[in-house]
Amino acid sequence: MHLLADLKKRFGFGESSVDQTGRILVVDGHDVVGYRVVDQLAYIDYPMIRVGVRNTDDFQVKKWEDNEYIIERVTFDWVDESTYDIALEDVKTVFVTTPMKPANWDVHFPKFLDACHRAKVKKIVKLSFYHAIQSRRENPRQCFGSQEYIKEPGYGIPTVPFVKKHALCDGDLILRKEFDATIIFATHLMSNVFRYGFESSGLMKSHELYGASQGKKINYVSPNDVADIVINAFFDKVHREAHNVLGPFPVTDKGVASLLSESLHTAITFVEKPLDFFGESTAALEKIKASGMEENFPPGDFKRVLNRSPQSFREYLRDKDRMSPIELKVVGAFQPVKLDELKVTREEETKEEIEATDEAEGIEVKTQDAAEKEVVGTTQMAQ
């Protein structure tokens, strides 16, 4: 079976999918997950893709220019609510990613849902954060501060701004019964090492990776896996659901630095920093990492939904064809050296990583300009 046909089958994309799913709006389509969602939709020749970005002139992707169908670019700004209705015109399906800017995007989310209602949007897929899963089924905006809610585990959702914002907006979406809704609770994205300013500048300028995890293992998930489960949610016929999407096993930040060294052919050193080195939101997330709670997370829903194992950090770093321009800008700043010149002490693969690699099944994912090829040993997606 050829790659493209396999990929369409895995995502559940068939002849009736366009009628069911309609025009898809990907909000913040320039970010690491949104970019991948658009890229995969383009690859399977989905005919109605719209990308919402703050500045359409800044969002030009050459490899999409030869796509059979035009990928629409529209202005979308969380702060400017007047952009909502135009971006949502004739849209049936919406994907909302996790923007870090503006900082108050969650305040505008209820108004965005109102605009979705006016546009008669059918389905909303929202990317959330794994730790926000503790949000109540009732609207968290009404129960924050209650004694019952504050009794959650020690790190406390109310003390972590990023988690709190997602919990609030997840609750808003849960309450809106007029939409089919899928919420995807993902752990820390592996791409974060290339995404945020202090990380990318530290890597490029000093060949250092910064954190405050105190040697604890952290659950990182590949943005490739998150994007794939998002697309599956577009085409499935389940009305309201949630998926927990995690990496195959936890890894220390020192281990991540070793994997970066291997991938970038440059010695990368992990440097433990004090919490005041980071901004408020990042420092709060680092405290979660340092708690050690992520060392024993359950396996998550990825393999159940897509019938293949999630990518390891090493596999994510090798899969450069799927990286966004944001990631490639950092990766491209490194000049490869000869392997025998690179003196890096790499942690040996853990038993979990070996098993995860051996068990990894499924479809090799390529970008649009890649040639189709046979994939041996592919398992079909569980229906």
mmCIF file of C-alpha atoms in Angstrom:
data_model
loop_
_atom_site.group_PDB
_atom_site.id
_atom_site.type_symbol
_atom_site.label_atom_id
_atom_site.label_comp_id
_atom_site.label_asym_id
_atom_site.label_seq_id
_atom_site.Cartn_x
_atom_site.Cartn_y
_atom_site.Cartn_z
ATOM 1 C CA MET A 1 0.000 0.000 0.000
ATOM 2 C CA HIS A 2 1.413 3.383 -0.941
ATOM 3 C CA LEU A 3 2.247 6.090 1.551
ATOM 4 C CA LEU A 4 -0.439 8.601 0.539
ATOM 5 C CA ALA A 5 -3.221 6.017 0.556
ATOM 6 C CA ASP A 6 -2.004 4.731 3.914
ATOM 7 C CA LEU A 7 -1.898 8.201 5.365
ATOM 8 C CA LYS A 8 -5.433 8.992 4.238
ATOM 9 C CA LYS A 9 -6.633 5.701 5.721
ATOM 10 C CA ARG A 10 -4.913 6.385 9.028
ATOM 11 C CA PHE A 11 -6.569 9.769 9.311
ATOM 12 C CA GLY A 12 -9.951 8.385 8.269
ATOM 13 C CA PHE A 13 -10.004 10.662 5.223
ATOM 14 C CA GLY A 14 -12.475 9.385 2.629
ATOM 15 C CA GLU A 15 -14.773 10.586 -0.091
ATOM 16 C CA SER A 16 -17.329 11.925 2.378
ATOM 17 C CA SER A 17 -14.791 13.662 4.619
ATOM 18 C CA VAL A 18 -14.907 17.029 2.859
ATOM 19 C CA ASP A 19 -18.697 17.225 3.165
ATOM 20 C CA GLN A 20 -18.486 16.305 6.830
ATOM 21 C CA THR A 21 -15.525 18.456 7.827
ATOM 22 C CA GLY A 22 -15.870 21.355 5.405
ATOM 23 C CA ARG A 23 -13.463 24.266 5.398
ATOM 24 C CA ILE A 24 -10.879 23.910 8.194
ATOM 25 C CA LEU A 25 -9.512 26.965 9.993
ATOM 26 C CA VAL A 26 -6.166 26.431 11.692
ATOM 27 C CA VAL A 27 -5.657 29.233 14.210
ATOM 28 C CA ASP A 28 -2.014 30.273 14.746
ATOM 29 C CA GLY A 29 -0.995 28.122 11.792
ATOM 30 C CA HIS A 30 2.574 29.414 11.926
ATOM 31 C CA ASP A 31 3.345 27.651 15.220
ATOM 32 C CA VAL A 32 4.919 24.199 15.526
ATOM 33 C CA VAL A 33 1.701 22.163 15.781
ATOM 34 C CA GLY A 34 -0.472 24.361 13.569
ATOM 35 C CA TYR A 35 2.174 24.279 10.850
ATOM 36 C CA ARG A 36 2.274 20.488 10.902
ATOM 37 C CA VAL A 37 -1.507 20.242 10.742
ATOM 38 C CA VAL A 38 -1.600 22.463 7.654
ATOM 39 C CA ASP A 39 1.316 20.559 6.119
ATOM 40 C CA GLN A 40 -0.352 17.175 6.514
ATOM 41 C CA LEU A 41 -3.703 18.467 5.268
ATOM 42 C CA ALA A 42 -1.931 19.831 2.192
ATOM 43 C CA TYR A 43 -0.162 16.528 1.663
ATOM 44 C CA ILE A 44 -3.392 14.525 1.625
ATOM 45 C CA ASP A 45 -4.827 17.104 -0.812
ATOM 46 C CA TYR A 46 -7.502 18.423 1.495
ATOM 47 C CA PRO A 47 -9.202 21.077 -0.640
ATOM 48 C CA MET A 48 -10.355 23.675 1.905
ATOM 49 C CA ILE A 49 -7.609 24.839 4.263
ATOM 50 C CA ARG A 50 -7.574 28.274 5.866
ATOM 51 C CA VAL A 51 -4.751 29.516 8.089
ATOM 52 C CA GLY A 52 -5.273 32.308 10.601
ATOM 53 C CA VAL A 53 -2.171 34.361 11.438
ATOM 54 C CA ARG A 54 -1.557 37.850 12.787
ATOM 55 C CA ASN A 55 0.340 38.942 9.691
ATOM 56 C CA THR A 56 -0.347 37.090 6.442
ATOM 57 C CA ASP A 57 2.760 38.599 4.807
ATOM 58 C CA ASP A 58 4.931 36.770 7.336
ATOM 59 C CA PHE A 59 3.369 33.406 6.525
ATOM 60 C CA GLN A 60 4.746 32.316 3.174
ATOM 61 C CA VAL A 61 5.651 28.644 2.809
ATOM 62 C CA LYS A 62 7.240 27.910 -0.563
ATOM 63 C CA LYS A 63 6.586 24.182 -0.571
ATOM 64 C CA TRP A 64 2.844 24.849 -0.392
ATOM 65 C CA GLU A 65 2.831 27.140 -3.429
ATOM 66 C CA ASP A 66 2.598 24.184 -5.841
ATOM 67 C CA ASN A 67 -0.219 22.575 -3.888
ATOM 68 C CA GLU A 68 -3.207 21.584 -6.004
ATOM 69 C CA TYR A 69 -5.507 23.648 -3.816
ATOM 70 C CA ILE A 70 -4.923 27.193 -2.590
ATOM 71 C CA ILE A 71 -4.211 27.478 1.127
ATOM 72 C CA GLU A 72 -6.044 30.583 2.265
ATOM 73 C CA ARG A 73 -4.274 32.997 4.572
ATOM 74 C CA VAL A 74 -6.445 35.269 6.681
ATOM 75 C CA THR A 75 -5.680 37.766 9.413
ATOM 76 C CA PHE A 76 -6.490 36.429 12.865
ATOM 77 C CA ASP A 77 -5.494 38.168 16.086
ATOM 78 C CA TRP A 78 -6.724 37.056 19.486
ATOM 79 C CA VAL A 79 -6.602 40.636 20.747
ATOM 80 C CA ASP A 80 -8.563 42.044 17.789
ATOM 81 C CA GLU A 81 -11.953 40.354 18.079
ATOM 82 C CA SER A 82 -13.072 42.042 14.843
ATOM 83 C CA THR A 83 -10.917 39.512 12.952
ATOM 84 C CA TYR A 84 -12.923 36.530 14.211
ATOM 85 C CA ASP A 85 -15.983 36.677 11.962
ATOM 86 C CA ILE A 86 -14.022 37.092 8.725
ATOM 87 C CA ALA A 87 -11.652 34.247 9.580
ATOM 88 C CA LEU A 88 -14.584 31.962 10.440
ATOM 89 C CA GLU A 89 -16.709 32.674 7.370
ATOM 90 C CA ASP A 90 -17.894 29.374 5.776
ATOM 91 C CA VAL A 91 -15.808 27.334 8.254
ATOM 92 C CA LYS A 92 -17.095 24.014 9.616
ATOM 93 C CA THR A 93 -14.035 22.844 11.592
ATOM 94 C CA VAL A 94 -11.605 24.813 13.765
ATOM 95 C CA PHE A 95 -8.275 23.901 15.332
ATOM 96 C CA VAL A 96 -7.099 26.073 18.218
ATOM 97 C CA THR A 97 -3.449 25.725 19.206
ATOM 98 C CA THR A 98 -1.682 26.954 22.337
ATOM 99 C CA PRO A 99 -0.476 30.514 21.772
ATOM 100 C CA MET A 100 1.965 32.031 24.245
ATOM 101 C CA LYS A 101 1.300 35.523 22.906
ATOM 102 C CA PRO A 102 -0.741 37.481 23.688
ATOM 103 C CA ALA A 103 -0.553 36.559 27.344
ATOM 104 C CA ASN A 104 -4.289 37.136 27.835
ATOM 105 C CA TRP A 105 -5.594 35.073 24.917
ATOM 106 C CA ASP A 106 -7.782 33.117 27.321
ATOM 107 C CA VAL A 107 -9.796 36.255 28.111
ATOM 108 C CA HIS A 108 -10.859 36.413 24.460
ATOM 109 C CA PHE A 109 -11.666 32.712 24.105
ATOM 110 C CA PRO A 110 -15.374 32.969 25.116
ATOM 111 C CA LYS A 111 -15.857 35.704 22.495
ATOM 112 C CA PHE A 112 -14.165 33.459 19.941
ATOM 113 C CA LEU A 113 -16.636 30.681 20.787
ATOM 114 C CA ASP A 114 -19.472 33.172 20.296
ATOM 115 C CA ALA A 115 -18.069 33.943 16.838
ATOM 116 C CA CYS A 116 -17.888 30.200 16.092
ATOM 117 C CA HIS A 117 -21.557 29.939 17.035
ATOM 118 C CA ARG A 118 -22.485 32.790 14.700
ATOM 119 C CA ALA A 119 -20.546 31.122 11.879
ATOM 120 C CA LYS A 120 -22.313 27.794 12.534
ATOM 121 C CA VAL A 121 -19.031 25.978 13.120
ATOM 122 C CA LYS A 122 -19.639 22.252 13.595
ATOM 123 C CA LYS A 123 -16.480 20.973 15.322
ATOM 124 C CA ILE A 124 -13.725 22.555 17.437
ATOM 125 C CA VAL A 125 -10.481 20.718 18.187
ATOM 126 C CA LYS A 126 -8.503 22.391 20.966
ATOM 127 C CA LEU A 127 -4.956 21.660 22.032
ATOM 128 C CA SER A 128 -4.635 21.858 25.800
ATOM 129 C CA PHE A 129 -1.938 21.017 28.346
ATOM 130 C CA TYR A 130 -1.880 17.697 30.152
ATOM 131 C CA HIS A 131 -1.923 19.239 33.630
ATOM 132 C CA ALA A 132 -5.082 21.177 32.797
ATOM 133 C CA ILE A 133 -7.021 17.914 32.664
ATOM 134 C CA GLN A 134 -8.051 18.464 36.274
ATOM 135 C CA SER A 135 -10.520 21.128 35.170
ATOM 136 C CA ARG A 136 -14.048 20.367 36.307
ATOM 137 C CA ARG A 137 -16.792 19.513 33.836
ATOM 138 C CA GLU A 138 -18.563 22.659 35.027
ATOM 139 C CA ASN A 139 -17.092 25.993 34.010
ATOM 140 C CA PRO A 140 -13.818 26.451 35.956
ATOM 141 C CA ARG A 141 -14.291 30.216 35.796
ATOM 142 C CA GLN A 142 -17.041 29.752 38.370
ATOM 143 C CA CYS A 143 -15.137 27.467 40.736
ATOM 144 C CA PHE A 144 -11.588 28.842 40.833
ATOM 145 C CA GLY A 145 -10.816 29.860 44.378
ATOM 146 C CA SER A 146 -13.207 27.371 45.943
ATOM 147 C CA GLN A 147 -11.702 25.242 48.684
ATOM 148 C CA GLU A 148 -12.571 22.045 46.848
ATOM 149 C CA TYR A 149 -10.745 23.155 43.719
ATOM 150 C CA ILE A 150 -7.641 24.378 45.533
ATOM 151 C CA LYS A 151 -7.233 20.961 47.197
ATOM 152 C CA GLU A 152 -5.773 19.552 43.980
ATOM 153 C CA PRO A 153 -2.153 18.205 44.085
ATOM 154 C CA GLY A 154 0.533 20.376 45.620
ATOM 155 C CA TYR A 155 1.680 22.241 42.519
ATOM 156 C CA GLY A 156 -1.866 23.604 42.203
ATOM 157 C CA ILE A 157 -3.422 24.667 38.915
ATOM 158 C CA PRO A 158 -4.128 28.184 40.235
ATOM 159 C CA THR A 159 -0.377 28.797 40.692
ATOM 160 C CA VAL A 160 0.566 27.919 37.091
ATOM 161 C CA PRO A 161 -0.705 30.622 34.694
ATOM 162 C CA PHE A 162 -0.340 28.567 31.510
ATOM 163 C CA VAL A 163 -2.217 25.618 33.019
ATOM 164 C CA LYS A 164 -4.910 27.811 34.517
ATOM 165 C CA LYS A 165 -5.630 29.520 31.195
ATOM 166 C CA HIS A 166 -6.110 26.221 29.448
ATOM 167 C CA ALA A 167 -8.283 24.875 32.256
ATOM 168 C CA LEU A 168 -10.524 27.926 31.974
ATOM 169 C CA CYS A 169 -10.885 27.656 28.212
ATOM 170 C CA ASP A 170 -11.354 23.877 28.281
ATOM 171 C CA GLY A 171 -14.255 24.442 30.644
ATOM 172 C CA ASP A 172 -15.742 27.063 28.353
ATOM 173 C CA LEU A 173 -15.611 24.663 25.404
ATOM 174 C CA ILE A 174 -17.086 21.790 27.428
ATOM 175 C CA LEU A 175 -20.091 23.967 28.280
ATOM 176 C CA ARG A 176 -20.821 24.835 24.662
ATOM 177 C CA LYS A 177 -23.002 21.897 23.682
ATOM 178 C CA GLU A 178 -23.694 23.258 20.199
ATOM 179 C CA PHE A 179 -20.224 22.174 19.039
ATOM 180 C CA ASP A 180 -18.705 18.775 18.491
ATOM 181 C CA ALA A 181 -15.516 19.130 20.484
ATOM 182 C CA THR A 182 -12.248 17.285 20.945
ATOM 183 C CA ILE A 183 -9.753 18.422 23.585
ATOM 184 C CA ILE A 184 -6.226 17.092 23.295
ATOM 185 C CA PHE A 185 -4.265 17.120 26.543
ATOM 186 C CA ALA A 186 -0.583 17.009 25.567
ATOM 187 C CA THR A 187 2.496 17.053 27.762
ATOM 188 C CA HIS A 188 5.521 19.312 27.121
ATOM 189 C CA LEU A 189 6.280 19.553 23.399
ATOM 190 C CA MET A 190 9.698 18.303 22.346
ATOM 191 C CA SER A 191 9.914 21.310 20.049
ATOM 192 C CA ASN A 192 10.017 23.658 23.054
ATOM 193 C CA VAL A 193 13.807 23.395 23.016
ATOM 194 C CA PHE A 194 13.748 25.262 19.692
ATOM 195 C CA ARG A 195 10.635 27.354 20.217
ATOM 196 C CA TYR A 196 11.160 29.800 23.062
ATOM 197 C CA GLY A 197 13.633 32.671 23.144
ATOM 198 C CA PHE A 198 15.731 31.692 26.139
ATOM 199 C CA GLU A 199 16.019 28.135 24.801
ATOM 200 C CA SER A 200 16.857 28.933 21.180
ATOM 201 C CA SER A 201 19.287 31.718 22.071
ATOM 202 C CA GLY A 202 21.008 29.518 24.647
ATOM 203 C CA LEU A 203 21.385 26.731 22.119
ATOM 204 C CA MET A 204 22.647 28.912 19.291
ATOM 205 C CA LYS A 205 24.884 31.286 21.268
ATOM 206 C CA SER A 206 26.245 29.109 24.048
ATOM 207 C CA HIS A 207 25.360 25.547 23.009
ATOM 208 C CA GLU A 208 23.509 25.234 26.302
ATOM 209 C CA LEU A 209 20.082 23.927 27.282
ATOM 210 C CA TYR A 210 18.506 25.625 30.301
ATOM 211 C CA GLY A 211 16.073 24.258 32.850
ATOM 212 C CA ALA A 212 15.281 23.873 36.542
ATOM 213 C CA SER A 213 14.076 20.272 36.565
ATOM 214 C CA GLN A 214 16.546 19.131 39.251
ATOM 215 C CA GLY A 215 17.410 15.922 37.462
ATOM 216 C CA LYS A 216 13.832 14.652 37.340
ATOM 217 C CA LYS A 217 12.510 12.834 34.290
ATOM 218 C CA ILE A 218 10.012 14.762 32.178
ATOM 219 C CA ASN A 219 7.371 13.578 29.762
ATOM 220 C CA TYR A 220 7.933 15.247 26.390
ATOM 221 C CA VAL A 221 5.656 14.549 23.416
ATOM 222 C CA SER A 222 6.465 14.922 19.729
ATOM 223 C CA PRO A 223 4.568 17.727 17.942
ATOM 224 C CA ASN A 224 4.314 15.291 15.016
ATOM 225 C CA ASP A 225 2.179 12.988 17.142
ATOM 226 C CA VAL A 226 0.046 15.860 18.400
ATOM 227 C CA ALA A 227 -0.604 17.068 14.845
ATOM 228 C CA ASP A 228 -1.514 13.570 13.669
ATOM 229 C CA ILE A 229 -4.053 13.044 16.415
ATOM 230 C CA VAL A 230 -5.520 16.478 15.670
ATOM 231 C CA ILE A 231 -6.101 15.527 12.025
ATOM 232 C CA ASN A 232 -7.618 12.221 13.077
ATOM 233 C CA ALA A 233 -10.031 14.215 15.266
ATOM 234 C CA PHE A 234 -11.091 16.304 12.257
ATOM 235 C CA PHE A 235 -12.354 13.257 10.394
ATOM 236 C CA ASP A 236 -13.641 10.963 13.119
ATOM 237 C CA LYS A 237 -17.352 10.839 13.786
ATOM 238 C CA VAL A 238 -17.175 11.060 17.580
ATOM 239 C CA HIS A 239 -19.091 14.112 18.756
ATOM 240 C CA ARG A 240 -17.343 14.963 22.027
ATOM 241 C CA GLU A 241 -14.128 13.382 23.287
ATOM 242 C CA ALA A 242 -10.730 13.998 24.857
ATOM 243 C CA HIS A 243 -7.339 12.389 24.281
ATOM 244 C CA ASN A 244 -4.279 12.336 26.530
ATOM 245 C CA VAL A 245 -1.193 12.502 24.307
ATOM 246 C CA LEU A 246 2.150 11.728 25.922
ATOM 247 C CA GLY A 247 5.629 10.661 24.903
ATOM 248 C CA PRO A 248 6.612 6.977 25.097
ATOM 249 C CA PHE A 249 8.719 7.440 28.263
ATOM 250 C CA PRO A 250 10.135 10.277 30.377
ATOM 251 C CA VAL A 251 13.647 11.655 29.926
ATOM 252 C CA THR A 252 15.845 14.023 31.938
ATOM 253 C CA ASP A 253 16.842 17.388 30.529
ATOM 254 C CA LYS A 254 20.441 16.181 30.650
ATOM 255 C CA GLY A 255 19.347 13.310 28.436
ATOM 256 C CA VAL A 256 17.658 15.791 26.087
ATOM 257 C CA ALA A 257 20.936 17.730 25.843
ATOM 258 C CA SER A 258 22.720 14.508 24.896
ATOM 259 C CA LEU A 259 20.141 13.781 22.188
ATOM 260 C CA LEU A 260 20.517 17.334 20.870
ATOM 261 C CA SER A 261 24.284 16.846 20.774
ATOM 262 C CA GLU A 262 23.806 13.718 18.722
ATOM 263 C CA SER A 263 21.322 15.357 16.361
ATOM 264 C CA LEU A 264 23.081 18.707 15.905
ATOM 265 C CA HIS A 265 26.607 17.238 15.855
ATOM 266 C CA THR A 266 27.541 19.824 18.464
ATOM 267 C CA ALA A 267 28.246 19.321 22.145
ATOM 268 C CA ILE A 268 25.186 20.676 23.990
ATOM 269 C CA THR A 269 25.403 21.065 27.760
ATOM 270 C CA PHE A 270 22.442 21.129 30.110
ATOM 271 C CA VAL A 271 22.708 23.952 32.647
ATOM 272 C CA GLU A 272 20.518 23.960 35.752
ATOM 273 C CA LYS A 273 19.245 27.491 36.360
ATOM 274 C CA PRO A 274 17.515 29.106 39.355
ATOM 275 C CA LEU A 275 13.792 29.717 38.947
ATOM 276 C CA ASP A 276 14.268 33.495 38.849
ATOM 277 C CA PHE A 277 16.162 33.035 35.568
ATOM 278 C CA PHE A 278 12.818 32.303 33.889
ATOM 279 C CA GLY A 279 9.643 34.284 33.445
ATOM 280 C CA GLU A 280 6.681 33.597 35.709
ATOM 281 C CA SER A 281 4.931 31.069 33.476
ATOM 282 C CA THR A 282 8.078 29.159 32.540
ATOM 283 C CA ALA A 283 9.276 29.078 36.160
ATOM 284 C CA ALA A 284 5.934 27.571 37.206
ATOM 285 C CA LEU A 285 6.248 24.891 34.529
ATOM 286 C CA GLU A 286 9.806 24.134 35.639
ATOM 287 C CA LYS A 287 8.488 23.586 39.171
ATOM 288 C CA ILE A 288 6.098 20.985 37.783
ATOM 289 C CA LYS A 289 9.024 19.243 36.068
ATOM 290 C CA ALA A 290 11.097 19.335 39.254
ATOM 291 C CA SER A 291 8.280 17.750 41.268
ATOM 292 C CA GLY A 292 8.999 14.390 39.601
ATOM 293 C CA MET A 293 5.293 13.714 39.017
ATOM 294 C CA GLU A 294 5.860 13.135 35.305
ATOM 295 C CA GLU A 295 8.171 10.179 35.844
ATOM 296 C CA ASN A 296 5.255 7.756 36.185
ATOM 297 C CA PHE A 297 2.558 9.053 33.884
ATOM 298 C CA PRO A 298 0.182 6.515 32.278
ATOM 299 C CA PRO A 299 0.821 5.666 28.606
ATOM 300 C CA GLY A 300 -1.891 7.914 27.161
ATOM 301 C CA ASP A 301 -4.243 7.417 24.233
ATOM 302 C CA PHE A 302 -2.003 7.830 21.192
ATOM 303 C CA LYS A 303 -1.416 4.165 20.357
ATOM 304 C CA ARG A 304 -5.059 3.301 20.984
ATOM 305 C CA VAL A 305 -6.228 5.998 18.558
ATOM 306 C CA LEU A 306 -3.625 5.746 15.777
ATOM 307 C CA ASN A 307 -2.395 2.189 16.323
ATOM 308 C CA ARG A 308 1.291 3.074 16.450
ATOM 309 C CA SER A 309 3.693 4.003 19.217
ATOM 310 C CA PRO A 310 4.422 7.670 19.887
ATOM 311 C CA GLN A 311 7.751 9.068 18.737
ATOM 312 C CA SER A 312 10.733 9.145 21.054
ATOM 313 C CA PHE A 313 12.764 12.349 21.395
ATOM 314 C CA ARG A 314 15.427 10.847 19.132
ATOM 315 C CA GLU A 315 12.842 10.025 16.464
ATOM 316 C CA TYR A 316 11.428 13.551 16.641
ATOM 317 C CA LEU A 317 14.891 15.069 16.121
ATOM 318 C CA ARG A 318 15.542 12.796 13.146
ATOM 319 C CA ASP A 319 12.236 13.712 11.483
ATOM 320 C CA LYS A 320 13.428 17.079 10.154
ATOM 321 C CA ASP A 321 11.175 16.903 7.090
ATOM 322 C CA ARG A 322 8.242 17.722 9.329
ATOM 323 C CA MET A 323 9.854 20.540 11.305
ATOM 324 C CA SER A 324 8.390 24.025 11.091
ATOM 325 C CA PRO A 325 10.404 27.062 9.989
ATOM 326 C CA ILE A 326 10.660 28.050 13.658
ATOM 327 C CA GLU A 327 12.511 24.824 14.498
ATOM 328 C CA LEU A 328 14.549 24.706 11.300
ATOM 329 C CA LYS A 329 15.849 28.218 11.939
ATOM 330 C CA VAL A 330 17.565 26.958 15.084
ATOM 331 C CA VAL A 331 18.630 23.605 13.649
ATOM 332 C CA GLY A 332 20.108 25.353 10.605
ATOM 333 C CA ALA A 333 22.313 27.537 12.797
ATOM 334 C CA PHE A 334 24.539 24.569 13.627
ATOM 335 C CA GLN A 335 27.395 23.554 11.345
ATOM 336 C CA PRO A 336 27.824 19.764 11.336
ATOM 337 C CA VAL A 337 31.242 18.452 12.361
ATOM 338 C CA LYS A 338 32.795 15.081 11.728
ATOM 339 C CA LEU A 339 31.539 12.476 14.127
ATOM 340 C CA ASP A 340 35.035 11.576 15.263
ATOM 341 C CA GLU A 341 35.584 15.220 16.233
ATOM 342 C CA LEU A 342 32.518 15.299 18.410
ATOM 343 C CA LYS A 343 33.358 14.291 21.973
ATOM 344 C CA VAL A 344 30.010 13.902 23.657
ATOM 345 C CA THR A 345 29.173 11.520 26.455
ATOM 346 C CA ARG A 346 25.690 10.289 25.575
ATOM 347 C CA GLU A 347 23.504 8.526 28.069
ATOM 348 C CA GLU A 348 22.903 4.974 26.951
ATOM 349 C CA GLU A 349 19.480 4.200 25.626
ATOM 350 C CA THR A 350 17.131 3.172 28.356
ATOM 351 C CA LYS A 351 15.324 -0.116 28.261
ATOM 352 C CA GLU A 352 12.119 1.860 27.625
ATOM 353 C CA GLU A 353 13.566 3.584 24.565
ATOM 354 C CA ILE A 354 14.807 0.343 23.066
ATOM 355 C CA GLU A 355 11.414 -1.267 23.581
ATOM 356 C CA ALA A 356 9.597 1.774 22.195
ATOM 357 C CA THR A 357 11.756 1.752 19.084
ATOM 358 C CA ASP A 358 11.272 -1.975 18.575
ATOM 359 C CA GLU A 359 7.518 -1.662 18.989
ATOM 360 C CA ALA A 360 7.151 1.434 16.822
ATOM 361 C CA GLU A 361 4.726 0.696 14.031
ATOM 362 C CA GLY A 362 2.837 2.677 11.462
ATOM 363 C CA ILE A 363 3.289 4.962 8.583
ATOM 364 C CA GLU A 364 6.305 6.937 7.635
ATOM 365 C CA VAL A 365 5.151 10.531 7.406
ATOM 366 C CA LYS A 366 6.598 12.762 4.703
ATOM 367 C CA THR A 367 5.966 16.303 3.632
ATOM 368 C CA GLN A 368 4.238 17.212 0.392
ATOM 369 C CA ASP A 369 7.340 17.292 -1.782
ATOM 370 C CA ALA A 370 8.404 13.807 -0.722
ATOM 371 C CA ALA A 371 7.944 10.905 -3.106
ATOM 372 C CA GLU A 372 5.525 8.151 -2.228
ATOM 373 C CA LYS A 373 7.089 4.892 -1.240
ATOM 374 C CA GLU A 374 6.130 1.519 0.130
ATOM 375 C CA VAL A 375 6.021 1.058 3.873
ATOM 376 C CA VAL A 376 6.568 -2.451 5.137
ATOM 377 C CA GLY A 377 4.867 -3.747 8.260
ATOM 378 C CA THR A 378 2.300 -0.963 8.464
ATOM 379 C CA THR A 379 -0.614 -1.555 10.762
ATOM 380 C CA GLN A 380 -4.002 -0.138 9.957
ATOM 381 C CA MET A 381 -5.620 2.435 12.158
ATOM 382 C CA ALA A 382 -8.030 1.048 14.718
ATOM 383 C CA GLN A 383 -11.506 2.016 13.674
#
